CSV table of C-alpha atoms in Angstrom, one decimal:
chain,number,residue,atom,x,y,z
A,1,MET,CA,104.6,99.4,65.2
A,2,SER,CA,108.2,100.0,64.6
A,3,LEU,CA,110.1,101.5,67.5
A,4,TRP,CA,113.7,101.2,66.0
A,5,SER,CA,115.1,100.1,62.8
A,6,ALA,CA,118.6,98.6,62.5
A,7,HIS,CA,119.6,101.8,60.6
A,8,GLU,CA,118.2,104.0,63.5
A,9,ILE,CA,120.0,102.1,66.2
A,10,ALA,CA,123.3,102.4,64.3
A,11,ALA,CA,122.8,106.0,63.7
A,12,ALA,CA,122.0,106.6,67.4
A,13,THR,CA,124.8,104.5,68.7
A,14,GLY,CA,127.6,104.9,66.1
A,15,GLY,CA,127.4,101.1,65.5
A,16,GLU,CA,127.5,98.9,62.4
A,17,ALA,CA,124.3,97.3,61.3
A,18,HIS,CA,124.6,93.7,60.1
A,19,GLY,CA,121.2,92.8,58.5
A,20,ALA,CA,118.1,94.8,58.3
A,21,PHE,CA,115.4,94.6,61.0
A,22,SER,CA,112.8,96.5,62.8
A,23,ALA,CA,112.1,96.3,66.4
A,24,SER,CA,108.9,96.9,68.2
A,25,GLY,CA,110.3,96.6,71.9
A,26,VAL,CA,113.6,96.7,73.7
A,27,THR,CA,114.8,94.7,76.6
A,28,PHE,CA,118.2,93.7,78.2
A,29,ASP,CA,116.6,90.9,80.2
A,30,SER,CA,116.6,87.7,78.1
A,31,ARG,CA,113.7,86.3,80.2
A,32,GLU,CA,111.5,89.2,78.7
A,33,VAL,CA,112.3,88.9,75.1
A,34,GLY,CA,109.3,88.6,72.9
A,35,PRO,CA,108.5,88.6,69.3
A,36,GLY,CA,109.8,91.7,67.5
A,37,ASP,CA,112.0,93.0,70.4
A,38,LEU,CA,115.6,94.3,70.3
A,39,PHE,CA,117.7,92.4,72.8
A,40,ILE,CA,120.6,94.3,74.3
A,41,ALA,CA,123.4,92.1,75.5
A,42,LEU,CA,124.8,93.9,78.5
A,43,SER,CA,128.0,92.7,80.1
A,44,GLY,CA,128.0,92.9,83.9
A,45,GLU,CA,130.0,91.7,86.9
A,46,THR,CA,128.1,88.4,87.2
A,47,THR,CA,126.8,87.6,83.7
A,48,ASP,CA,127.2,88.5,80.1
A,49,GLY,CA,124.2,89.1,78.0
A,50,HIS,CA,125.9,87.9,74.9
A,51,ARG,CA,125.5,84.2,76.4
A,52,PHE,CA,121.7,84.7,75.7
A,53,VAL,CA,121.8,86.0,72.2
A,54,ALA,CA,120.8,82.5,70.8
A,55,GLN,CA,118.0,82.3,73.3
A,56,ALA,CA,116.8,85.8,72.4
A,57,PHE,CA,116.4,84.8,68.6
A,58,GLU,CA,114.6,81.5,69.7
A,59,GLN,CA,112.1,83.7,71.6
A,60,GLY,CA,111.5,85.9,68.6
A,61,ALA,CA,113.9,88.8,68.9
A,62,ALA,CA,114.0,90.9,65.6
A,63,GLY,CA,117.6,91.8,66.2
A,64,VAL,CA,120.3,92.2,68.9
A,65,LEU,CA,122.7,95.0,70.1
A,66,VAL,CA,126.1,93.4,70.8
A,67,SER,CA,129.7,94.2,71.1
A,68,ARG,CA,131.1,91.2,69.4
A,69,PRO,CA,130.1,89.3,66.2
A,70,VAL,CA,127.0,87.0,66.5
A,71,ASP,CA,124.8,85.1,64.1
A,72,GLY,CA,121.6,86.8,63.2
A,73,PRO,CA,120.6,90.4,62.4
A,74,HIS,CA,122.4,92.7,64.9
A,75,VAL,CA,124.1,96.1,65.5
A,76,ARG,CA,127.6,95.9,66.7
A,77,VAL,CA,129.0,98.6,69.1
A,78,ALA,CA,132.1,99.1,71.2
A,79,ASP,CA,130.1,99.2,74.5
A,80,THR,CA,126.5,98.0,74.7
A,81,MET,CA,125.9,100.1,77.9
A,82,ALA,CA,127.1,103.2,76.4
A,83,ALA,CA,125.0,102.4,73.3
A,84,LEU,CA,121.9,101.8,75.5
A,85,GLU,CA,122.5,105.4,76.9
A,86,ALA,CA,122.9,106.7,73.3
A,87,MET,CA,119.6,105.2,72.4
A,88,ALA,CA,117.9,106.9,75.4
A,89,ARG,CA,119.3,110.2,74.3
A,90,ALA,CA,118.2,109.7,70.8
A,91,ALA,CA,114.7,108.7,71.9
A,92,ARG,CA,114.5,111.8,74.0
A,93,ALA,CA,115.7,114.0,71.2
A,94,ARG,CA,113.2,112.8,68.6
A,95,THR,CA,110.1,113.2,70.7
A,96,SER,CA,108.0,116.4,71.4
A,97,ALA,CA,106.3,114.7,74.3
A,98,ARG,CA,106.0,116.6,77.6
A,99,ILE,CA,108.4,114.7,79.9
A,100,ILE,CA,107.9,114.4,83.7
A,101,GLY,CA,110.5,113.0,86.1
A,102,VAL,CA,109.5,111.7,89.5
A,103,THR,CA,111.7,111.0,92.4
A,104,GLY,CA,111.6,110.7,96.2
A,105,SER,CA,112.4,108.5,99.1
A,106,VAL,CA,108.7,107.2,99.5
A,107,GLY,CA,105.9,107.0,96.9
A,108,LYS,CA,107.7,107.6,93.7
A,109,THR,CA,106.6,104.4,91.9
A,110,GLY,CA,103.0,104.7,93.0
A,111,THR,CA,103.0,108.5,92.0
A,112,LYS,CA,104.6,107.6,88.7
A,113,GLU,CA,101.8,104.9,88.1
A,114,ALA,CA,99.0,107.3,89.1
A,115,LEU,CA,100.4,110.2,87.0
A,116,HIS,CA,100.5,107.9,83.9
A,117,ALA,CA,97.0,106.7,84.6
A,118,ALA,CA,95.8,110.2,84.8
A,119,LEU,CA,97.3,111.3,81.6
A,120,ASP,CA,96.5,108.1,79.7
A,121,ARG,CA,92.8,108.3,80.7
A,122,ALA,CA,92.5,111.6,78.9
A,123,GLU,CA,94.4,110.5,75.8
A,124,PRO,CA,94.6,106.7,75.7
A,125,GLY,CA,97.8,105.3,74.4
A,126,GLN,CA,99.6,108.6,74.3
A,127,ALA,CA,101.3,108.5,77.7
A,128,HIS,CA,104.5,106.4,78.1
A,129,LYS,CA,106.0,105.3,81.5
A,130,SER,CA,108.9,103.5,83.0
A,131,VAL,CA,107.8,100.0,83.9
A,132,LYS,CA,108.1,98.3,87.3
A,133,SER,CA,110.8,100.2,89.3
A,134,TYR,CA,113.2,100.7,86.4
A,135,ASN,CA,114.7,103.9,87.9
A,136,ASN,CA,118.5,103.4,87.9
A,137,HIS,CA,121.3,103.8,85.6
A,138,THR,CA,120.1,100.9,83.4
A,139,GLY,CA,116.4,101.1,84.0
A,140,VAL,CA,116.0,104.8,83.0
A,141,PRO,CA,117.8,104.6,79.7
A,142,LEU,CA,115.9,101.4,78.8
A,143,SER,CA,112.5,103.1,79.7
A,144,LEU,CA,113.5,106.1,77.5
A,145,SER,CA,114.6,103.7,74.6
A,146,ARG,CA,111.0,102.2,74.7
A,147,MET,CA,109.2,105.5,74.2
A,148,MET,CA,107.5,105.9,70.8
A,149,ALA,CA,108.5,109.2,69.2
A,150,ASP,CA,105.0,110.4,68.7
A,151,CYS,CA,103.6,110.0,72.3
A,152,ARG,CA,102.3,113.0,74.1
A,153,PHE,CA,103.6,112.4,77.6
A,154,GLY,CA,106.5,110.5,79.1
A,155,VAL,CA,106.6,109.7,82.9
A,156,PHE,CA,109.9,108.5,84.3
A,157,GLU,CA,110.8,107.3,87.8
A,158,MET,CA,114.4,108.2,88.9
A,159,GLY,CA,116.0,106.7,91.9
A,160,MET,CA,119.4,106.9,93.6
A,161,ASN,CA,121.4,105.7,96.6
A,162,HIS,CA,124.4,107.8,96.3
A,163,ALA,CA,124.9,111.5,95.6
A,164,GLY,CA,125.4,112.4,92.0
A,165,GLU,CA,123.4,109.5,90.5
A,166,LEU,CA,120.3,111.5,90.0
A,167,ALA,CA,122.1,114.5,88.5
A,168,ALA,CA,123.4,112.0,85.8
A,169,LEU,CA,119.9,110.4,85.2
A,170,THR,CA,118.1,113.7,84.9
A,171,ARG,CA,120.3,115.0,82.3
A,172,ILE,CA,119.4,112.1,80.1
A,173,VAL,CA,115.6,112.4,80.8
A,174,ARG,CA,115.7,116.2,80.5
A,175,PRO,CA,112.1,116.6,82.2
A,176,HIS,CA,109.9,119.5,81.5
A,177,ILE,CA,108.4,118.8,85.0
A,178,ALA,CA,110.3,117.5,88.0
A,179,LEU,CA,108.3,116.1,91.0
A,180,VAL,CA,109.7,115.2,94.4
A,181,THR,CA,107.7,113.1,96.7
A,182,THR,CA,108.3,112.4,100.3
A,183,ILE,CA,112.0,112.8,101.6
A,184,ALA,CA,112.7,110.4,104.4
A,185,PRO,CA,115.4,108.1,105.9
A,186,ALA,CA,116.3,105.6,103.1
A,187,HIS,CA,119.8,104.5,102.0
A,188,THR,CA,121.0,106.3,105.1
A,189,ALA,CA,124.0,104.0,105.2
A,190,PHE,CA,125.4,106.1,102.2
A,191,PHE,CA,124.4,109.5,103.5
A,192,PRO,CA,125.4,111.4,106.5
A,193,SER,CA,122.0,112.9,107.1
A,194,VAL,CA,118.4,113.1,105.8
A,195,GLU,CA,119.3,116.6,104.7
A,196,ALA,CA,122.0,115.1,102.5
A,197,ILE,CA,119.2,112.7,101.0
A,198,ALA,CA,117.1,115.9,100.3
A,199,ASP,CA,120.1,117.4,98.5
A,200,ALA,CA,120.6,114.3,96.4
A,201,LYS,CA,116.9,114.2,95.5
A,202,GLY,CA,117.1,117.9,94.5
A,203,GLU,CA,119.5,116.9,91.8
A,204,ILE,CA,116.5,116.0,89.7
A,205,PHE,CA,116.0,119.8,89.0
A,206,GLN,CA,119.4,120.1,87.3
A,207,GLY,CA,118.1,118.4,84.2
A,208,LEU,CA,115.0,120.6,83.9
A,209,GLU,CA,114.3,122.0,80.3
A,210,PRO,CA,114.5,125.8,80.2
A,211,GLY,CA,111.3,127.2,81.8
A,212,GLY,CA,110.5,123.9,83.4
A,213,THR,CA,108.4,123.3,86.5
A,214,ALA,CA,109.6,122.0,89.9
A,215,ILE,CA,107.0,120.4,91.9
A,216,ILE,CA,107.9,120.1,95.7
A,217,PRO,CA,106.1,118.8,98.9
A,218,PHE,CA,105.0,121.7,100.9
A,219,ASP,CA,104.6,119.8,104.1
A,220,SER,CA,108.1,118.3,104.0
A,221,PRO,CA,110.6,119.7,106.6
A,222,HIS,CA,113.0,119.9,103.5
A,223,ARG,CA,110.7,122.1,101.5
A,224,ASP,CA,112.8,125.2,101.6
A,225,ARG,CA,115.9,123.2,100.9
A,226,LEU,CA,114.2,121.7,97.8
A,227,ILE,CA,113.0,125.1,96.6
A,228,ALA,CA,116.6,126.4,96.9
A,229,ALA,CA,117.8,123.5,94.9
A,230,ALA,CA,115.2,124.1,92.2
A,231,ARG,CA,115.4,127.9,91.9
A,232,PRO,CA,118.5,128.0,89.7
A,233,TYR,CA,116.9,125.6,87.2
A,234,ALA,CA,113.1,126.0,87.3
A,235,GLY,CA,111.0,128.6,85.5
A,236,ARG,CA,108.2,127.9,87.9
A,237,ILE,CA,108.1,126.2,91.3
A,238,VAL,CA,104.8,124.6,92.5
A,239,THR,CA,104.1,123.2,96.1
A,240,PHE,CA,101.6,120.5,96.9
A,241,GLY,CA,100.3,119.0,100.1
A,242,MET,CA,97.9,119.3,103.0
A,243,GLY,CA,99.1,122.5,104.6
A,244,GLU,CA,97.7,126.0,104.2
A,245,GLY,CA,99.7,127.9,101.7
A,246,ALA,CA,100.4,124.8,99.3
A,247,ASP,CA,99.7,125.8,95.7
A,248,VAL,CA,97.9,122.5,95.2
A,249,ARG,CA,96.2,121.6,98.5
A,250,ALA,CA,93.7,119.1,99.8
A,251,VAL,CA,91.4,121.2,101.9
A,252,GLU,CA,88.9,118.5,102.8
A,253,VAL,CA,89.3,114.8,103.0
A,254,VAL,CA,86.4,112.4,104.0
A,255,ALA,CA,87.4,108.8,104.3
A,256,SER,CA,84.9,106.1,103.6
A,257,PRO,CA,84.7,102.6,105.5
A,258,THR,CA,85.9,101.0,102.3
A,259,GLY,CA,89.2,102.7,102.4
A,260,SER,CA,88.6,105.3,99.6
A,261,SER,CA,88.3,109.0,100.4
A,262,PHE,CA,86.5,112.0,98.9
A,263,VAL,CA,89.0,114.8,98.4
A,264,LEU,CA,88.4,118.4,97.7
A,265,ALA,CA,91.4,120.0,96.2
A,266,THR,CA,92.3,123.6,95.4
A,267,LEU,CA,94.7,124.5,92.5
A,268,GLY,CA,94.9,128.3,92.7
A,269,GLU,CA,91.5,129.6,92.1
A,270,ARG,CA,90.1,126.4,91.0
A,271,GLU,CA,88.6,123.4,92.9
A,272,LEU,CA,88.4,119.8,92.0
A,273,GLY,CA,86.4,117.2,94.1
A,274,PHE,CA,87.3,113.5,93.4
A,275,THR,CA,87.3,110.2,95.0
A,276,LEU,CA,90.7,108.7,95.8
A,277,GLY,CA,90.6,104.8,95.5
A,278,GLN,CA,93.8,104.2,97.4
A,279,PRO,CA,93.7,104.3,101.3
A,280,GLY,CA,96.0,106.4,103.5
A,281,ALA,CA,96.9,109.9,104.2
A,282,HIS,CA,100.1,109.4,102.2
A,283,TRP,CA,98.0,108.7,99.1
A,284,VAL,CA,96.2,111.9,99.6
A,285,ALA,CA,99.4,114.0,99.6
A,286,ASN,CA,100.7,111.9,96.5
A,287,ALA,CA,97.4,112.8,94.6
A,288,MET,CA,98.1,116.5,95.1
A,289,GLY,CA,101.5,116.0,93.5
A,290,VAL,CA,99.8,114.1,90.6
A,291,LEU,CA,97.3,116.9,90.0
A,292,ALA,CA,100.1,119.5,90.1
A,293,ALA,CA,102.1,117.6,87.5
A,294,VAL,CA,99.0,117.0,85.3
A,295,GLU,CA,98.2,120.7,85.3
A,296,ALA,CA,101.8,121.6,84.5
A,297,ALA,CA,101.8,119.1,81.6
A,298,GLY,CA,98.6,120.6,80.2
A,299,GLY,CA,96.5,117.5,80.9
A,300,ASP,CA,92.9,117.1,81.8
A,301,LEU,CA,92.3,117.5,85.5
A,302,ALA,CA,88.7,116.2,85.5
A,303,GLN,CA,90.0,112.9,83.8
A,304,ALA,CA,92.8,112.8,86.3
A,305,GLY,CA,90.3,112.8,89.1
A,306,LEU,CA,88.5,109.8,87.6
A,307,ALA,CA,91.7,107.9,87.1
A,308,LEU,CA,92.7,108.6,90.8
A,309,ALA,CA,89.2,107.0,91.6
A,310,GLU,CA,89.9,103.9,89.6
A,311,LEU,CA,93.5,103.4,90.7
A,312,GLY,CA,94.2,100.0,92.1
A,313,GLY,CA,97.2,99.0,94.4
A,314,LEU,CA,100.3,97.8,92.9
A,315,PRO,CA,101.8,94.4,93.7
A,316,GLY,CA,104.2,94.9,96.6
A,317,ARG,CA,103.1,98.4,96.9
A,318,GLY,CA,99.6,98.4,98.4
A,319,ALA,CA,97.7,95.9,96.4
A,320,GLN,CA,95.0,94.3,98.6
A,321,HIS,CA,93.5,90.9,98.4
A,322,ASP,CA,90.7,88.7,100.3
A,323,VAL,CA,92.5,85.5,101.2
A,324,PRO,CA,90.2,82.5,101.9
A,325,ILE,CA,90.6,80.9,105.3
A,326,ALA,CA,90.4,77.1,105.5
A,327,ASP,CA,87.7,77.1,108.2
A,328,GLY,CA,85.6,79.7,106.2
A,329,GLY,CA,85.6,83.4,105.7
A,330,THR,CA,88.5,85.5,104.5
A,331,ALA,CA,91.3,87.8,105.8
A,332,ARG,CA,92.4,91.0,104.1
A,333,LEU,CA,95.9,91.1,102.9
A,334,ILE,CA,97.8,94.3,102.4
A,335,ASP,CA,100.8,93.7,100.2
A,336,GLU,CA,103.6,96.2,100.9
A,337,SER,CA,106.4,93.5,100.4
A,338,TYR,CA,108.5,95.4,97.8
A,339,ASN,CA,110.3,97.8,100.0
A,340,ALA,CA,110.4,99.6,103.3
A,341,ASN,CA,111.9,102.5,105.2
A,342,PRO,CA,110.8,104.2,108.4
A,343,ALA,CA,108.4,106.7,106.7
A,344,SER,CA,106.7,104.0,104.5
A,345,MET,CA,106.4,101.7,107.5
A,346,ARG,CA,104.6,104.4,109.4
A,347,ALA,CA,102.3,105.3,106.5
A,348,THR,CA,101.3,101.6,105.9
A,349,LEU,CA,100.8,100.9,109.5
A,350,GLN,CA,98.2,103.7,109.5
A,351,VAL,CA,96.5,102.0,106.5
A,352,LEU,CA,96.4,98.8,108.6
A,353,ALA,CA,94.9,100.7,111.5
A,354,ALA,CA,92.0,102.1,109.3
A,355,THR,CA,91.3,98.7,107.9
A,356,PRO,CA,88.1,97.1,109.4
A,357,ALA,CA,89.2,93.9,110.9
A,358,THR,CA,88.7,91.4,113.9
A,359,ARG,CA,92.4,91.5,114.5
A,360,ARG,CA,95.3,93.2,112.9
A,361,ILE,CA,98.5,91.2,112.2
A,362,ALA,CA,101.8,92.9,111.0
A,363,VAL,CA,104.4,90.9,109.2
A,364,LEU,CA,107.4,93.3,109.2
A,365,GLY,CA,110.8,92.6,107.7
A,366,ASP,CA,114.1,94.4,108.0
A,367,MET,CA,114.5,97.9,106.7
A,368,ARG,CA,117.9,97.6,104.8
A,369,GLU,CA,120.6,100.2,104.2
A,370,LEU,CA,119.8,102.4,107.3
A,371,GLY,CA,123.5,102.4,108.4
A,372,ALA,CA,124.7,103.0,112.0
A,373,ASP,CA,121.3,104.3,113.2
A,374,SER,CA,119.4,101.1,111.9
A,375,ASP,CA,118.6,99.9,115.4
A,376,ASP,CA,117.1,103.2,116.5
A,377,TYR,CA,115.0,103.3,113.3
A,378,HIS,CA,113.7,99.9,113.9
A,379,ALA,CA,113.0,100.4,117.5
A,380,ALA,CA,111.2,103.7,116.9
A,381,LEU,CA,108.5,101.7,115.0
A,382,ALA,CA,107.1,100.3,118.4
A,383,GLY,CA,104.9,103.3,118.8
A,384,PRO,CA,103.3,103.1,115.4
A,385,VAL,CA,102.8,99.4,115.8
A,386,VAL,CA,100.9,99.9,119.0
A,387,GLU,CA,99.0,102.9,117.8
A,388,ALA,CA,97.9,100.8,114.7
A,389,GLY,CA,96.2,98.3,117.0
A,390,VAL,CA,98.3,95.5,115.9
A,391,ASN,CA,97.3,92.3,117.9
A,392,HIS,CA,100.0,90.1,116.6
A,393,ALA,CA,103.5,91.1,115.1
A,394,ILE,CA,105.7,88.6,113.1
A,395,LEU,CA,109.1,90.2,112.8
A,396,VAL,CA,111.5,89.0,110.2
A,397,GLY,CA,115.3,89.4,110.1
A,398,ASP,CA,118.2,90.3,112.3
A,399,GLY,CA,117.4,94.1,111.9
A,400,MET,CA,114.1,93.6,113.7
A,401,ALA,CA,115.7,92.5,116.9
A,402,ALA,CA,115.6,96.2,118.1
A,403,LEU,CA,111.8,96.5,117.4
A,404,ALA,CA,111.2,93.0,119.0
A,405,LYS,CA,112.9,94.3,122.2
A,406,ALA,CA,110.9,97.5,122.1
A,407,LEU,CA,107.6,95.6,121.7
A,408,GLU,CA,108.1,93.1,124.5
A,409,GLY,CA,105.0,93.0,126.7
A,410,ARG,CA,103.1,95.4,124.5
A,411,VAL,CA,102.1,93.2,121.6
A,412,GLU,CA,101.9,89.5,121.0
A,413,LEU,CA,104.9,88.7,118.7
A,414,VAL,CA,107.3,86.2,117.2
A,415,HIS,CA,110.7,87.0,115.8
A,416,VAL,CA,112.0,84.7,113.0
A,417,PRO,CA,115.1,84.9,110.9
A,418,ARG,CA,113.7,84.3,107.4
A,419,ALA,CA,110.6,84.8,105.2
A,420,ALA,CA,109.9,81.1,105.1
A,421,GLU,CA,109.6,80.9,108.9
A,422,ALA,CA,107.3,84.1,108.7
A,423,GLY,CA,105.0,82.4,106.4
A,424,ALA,CA,104.6,79.4,108.8
A,425,ALA,CA,104.1,81.6,111.8
A,426,LEU,CA,101.4,83.6,109.8
A,427,ASP,CA,99.5,80.4,108.8
A,428,ALA,CA,99.5,79.4,112.4
A,429,VAL,CA,97.6,82.4,113.6
A,430,LEU,CA,95.7,83.7,110.5
A,431,ALA,CA,91.9,83.5,110.9
A,432,ALA,CA,88.8,84.9,109.2
A,433,GLY,CA,88.2,88.6,109.9
A,434,ASP,CA,91.9,89.4,110.2
A,435,ALA,CA,93.8,92.2,108.4
A,436,VAL,CA,97.4,91.4,107.5
A,437,LEU,CA,100.0,93.9,106.5
A,438,VAL,CA,103.2,92.4,104.9
A,439,LYS,CA,106.0,94.9,104.6
A,440,GLY,CA,109.8,94.8,104.4
A,441,SER,CA,112.8,95.6,102.3
A,442,ASN,CA,112.8,93.5,99.0
A,443,GLY,CA,115.8,91.6,100.0
A,444,VAL,CA,114.0,90.1,102.9
A,445,GLY,CA,111.8,88.1,100.5
A,446,LEU,CA,108.4,88.6,101.9
A,447,SER,CA,107.0,88.6,98.5
A,448,ALA,CA,107.1,84.7,98.8
A,449,VAL,CA,104.8,85.1,101.9
A,450,VAL,CA,102.4,87.2,99.8
A,451,ALA,CA,102.6,84.9,96.8
A,452,ALA,CA,101.6,81.8,98.9
A,453,LEU,CA,98.5,83.7,100.2
A,454,VAL,CA,97.5,85.1,96.9
A,455,LYS,CA,97.3,81.8,95.3
A,456,ARG,CA,94.2,81.2,97.2
A,457,ARG,CA,92.9,84.8,96.9
A,458,GLN,CA,89.4,86.2,95.9
A,459,PRO,CA,88.9,89.4,94.1
A,460,CYS,CA,88.4,92.5,96.2
A,461,SER,CA,87.7,96.1,95.4
A,462,ILE,CA,91.1,97.7,96.1
């Protein structure tokens, strides 16, 4: 199916079309170019996409978007980044889809994926989403430019690490529904307080379409702050969570030994009982936000409940694997290697605590961008580690020195500088029946530890 023609790209960007072509996909990463794609040659501080134009055509690109003459069908513009944003705005303008924006300090990618699954299950192929964690000033416009004009729903993740970034993104996305997940210390190196982070997340409401819906975590200490941020822009404000008084509330949660839970939710006068496949109390709260957004979008709540039962963990964000052990048996691996902040560390340590195991091992990497209070945030994890019943901790990176000191004499531990040493330390102790949590900021590189273990994995249910 055609997503963009050369003529449509030129009209959207004010560029000049050189040769006719029709693109079925869009990318600015030359490694991802496939047959029929439009390759956008972005120019950055470290590399220039124009160097990869020939490679893009070799990989089957239908055409390219460039700012200088090239061989092959292309649209030439003055600035390819500005052109990408123009395509995003044009994609948004040409669709009648219900658009949902998702942000938060913790849980936004998982919530985005769950929300897409809930909408797509009821109307297969009619829901569009931002892929991976494409949630910044390049990823959001790219995700919009990939949206078919005739889809029914669009779900977009939006992130930030400085004030003002989300305000710019939400005005491109122009959501009908804006959902905020958990607010927590993250990127505190760039903010004076968690309240300032809440204010920055509240910028998502500034782009709401007239009469739009703001969906806010009821149990958050920043609830009233977010409500105040939403009030000037939202036609309707909906709260979700666990506490009495939430508009969408989990009134009963019964956990099973397999990690799933039965949840009874109320949405005003209605009730919905469903099984939640993902383990952890944080996922129960996220699911309430998903239901609130599905209802606001006019989706099918019953199908949403079925989708939440079927939802699997994402690589780096909760995927679980049974890893064979050389001497026989398996260990359960919980892959949370993509990112970490104090709130998500606590939440996933609780998942580890609830995982049936002979021993529990935590491989924990630095939490980055926490600023002057970084040592305090790391040291404060000692209590959750002990409460989770961790038998052996492998701490990775300089930032974990404060936690290592706080855990002395309380948990068997090693502290290593890099992910490679963490992998070796884990191999030395891993045994059948163990449950292993691997979590840290992406820059620590713990995904390599996970990848080495997953190579020998067996399928499991989560």
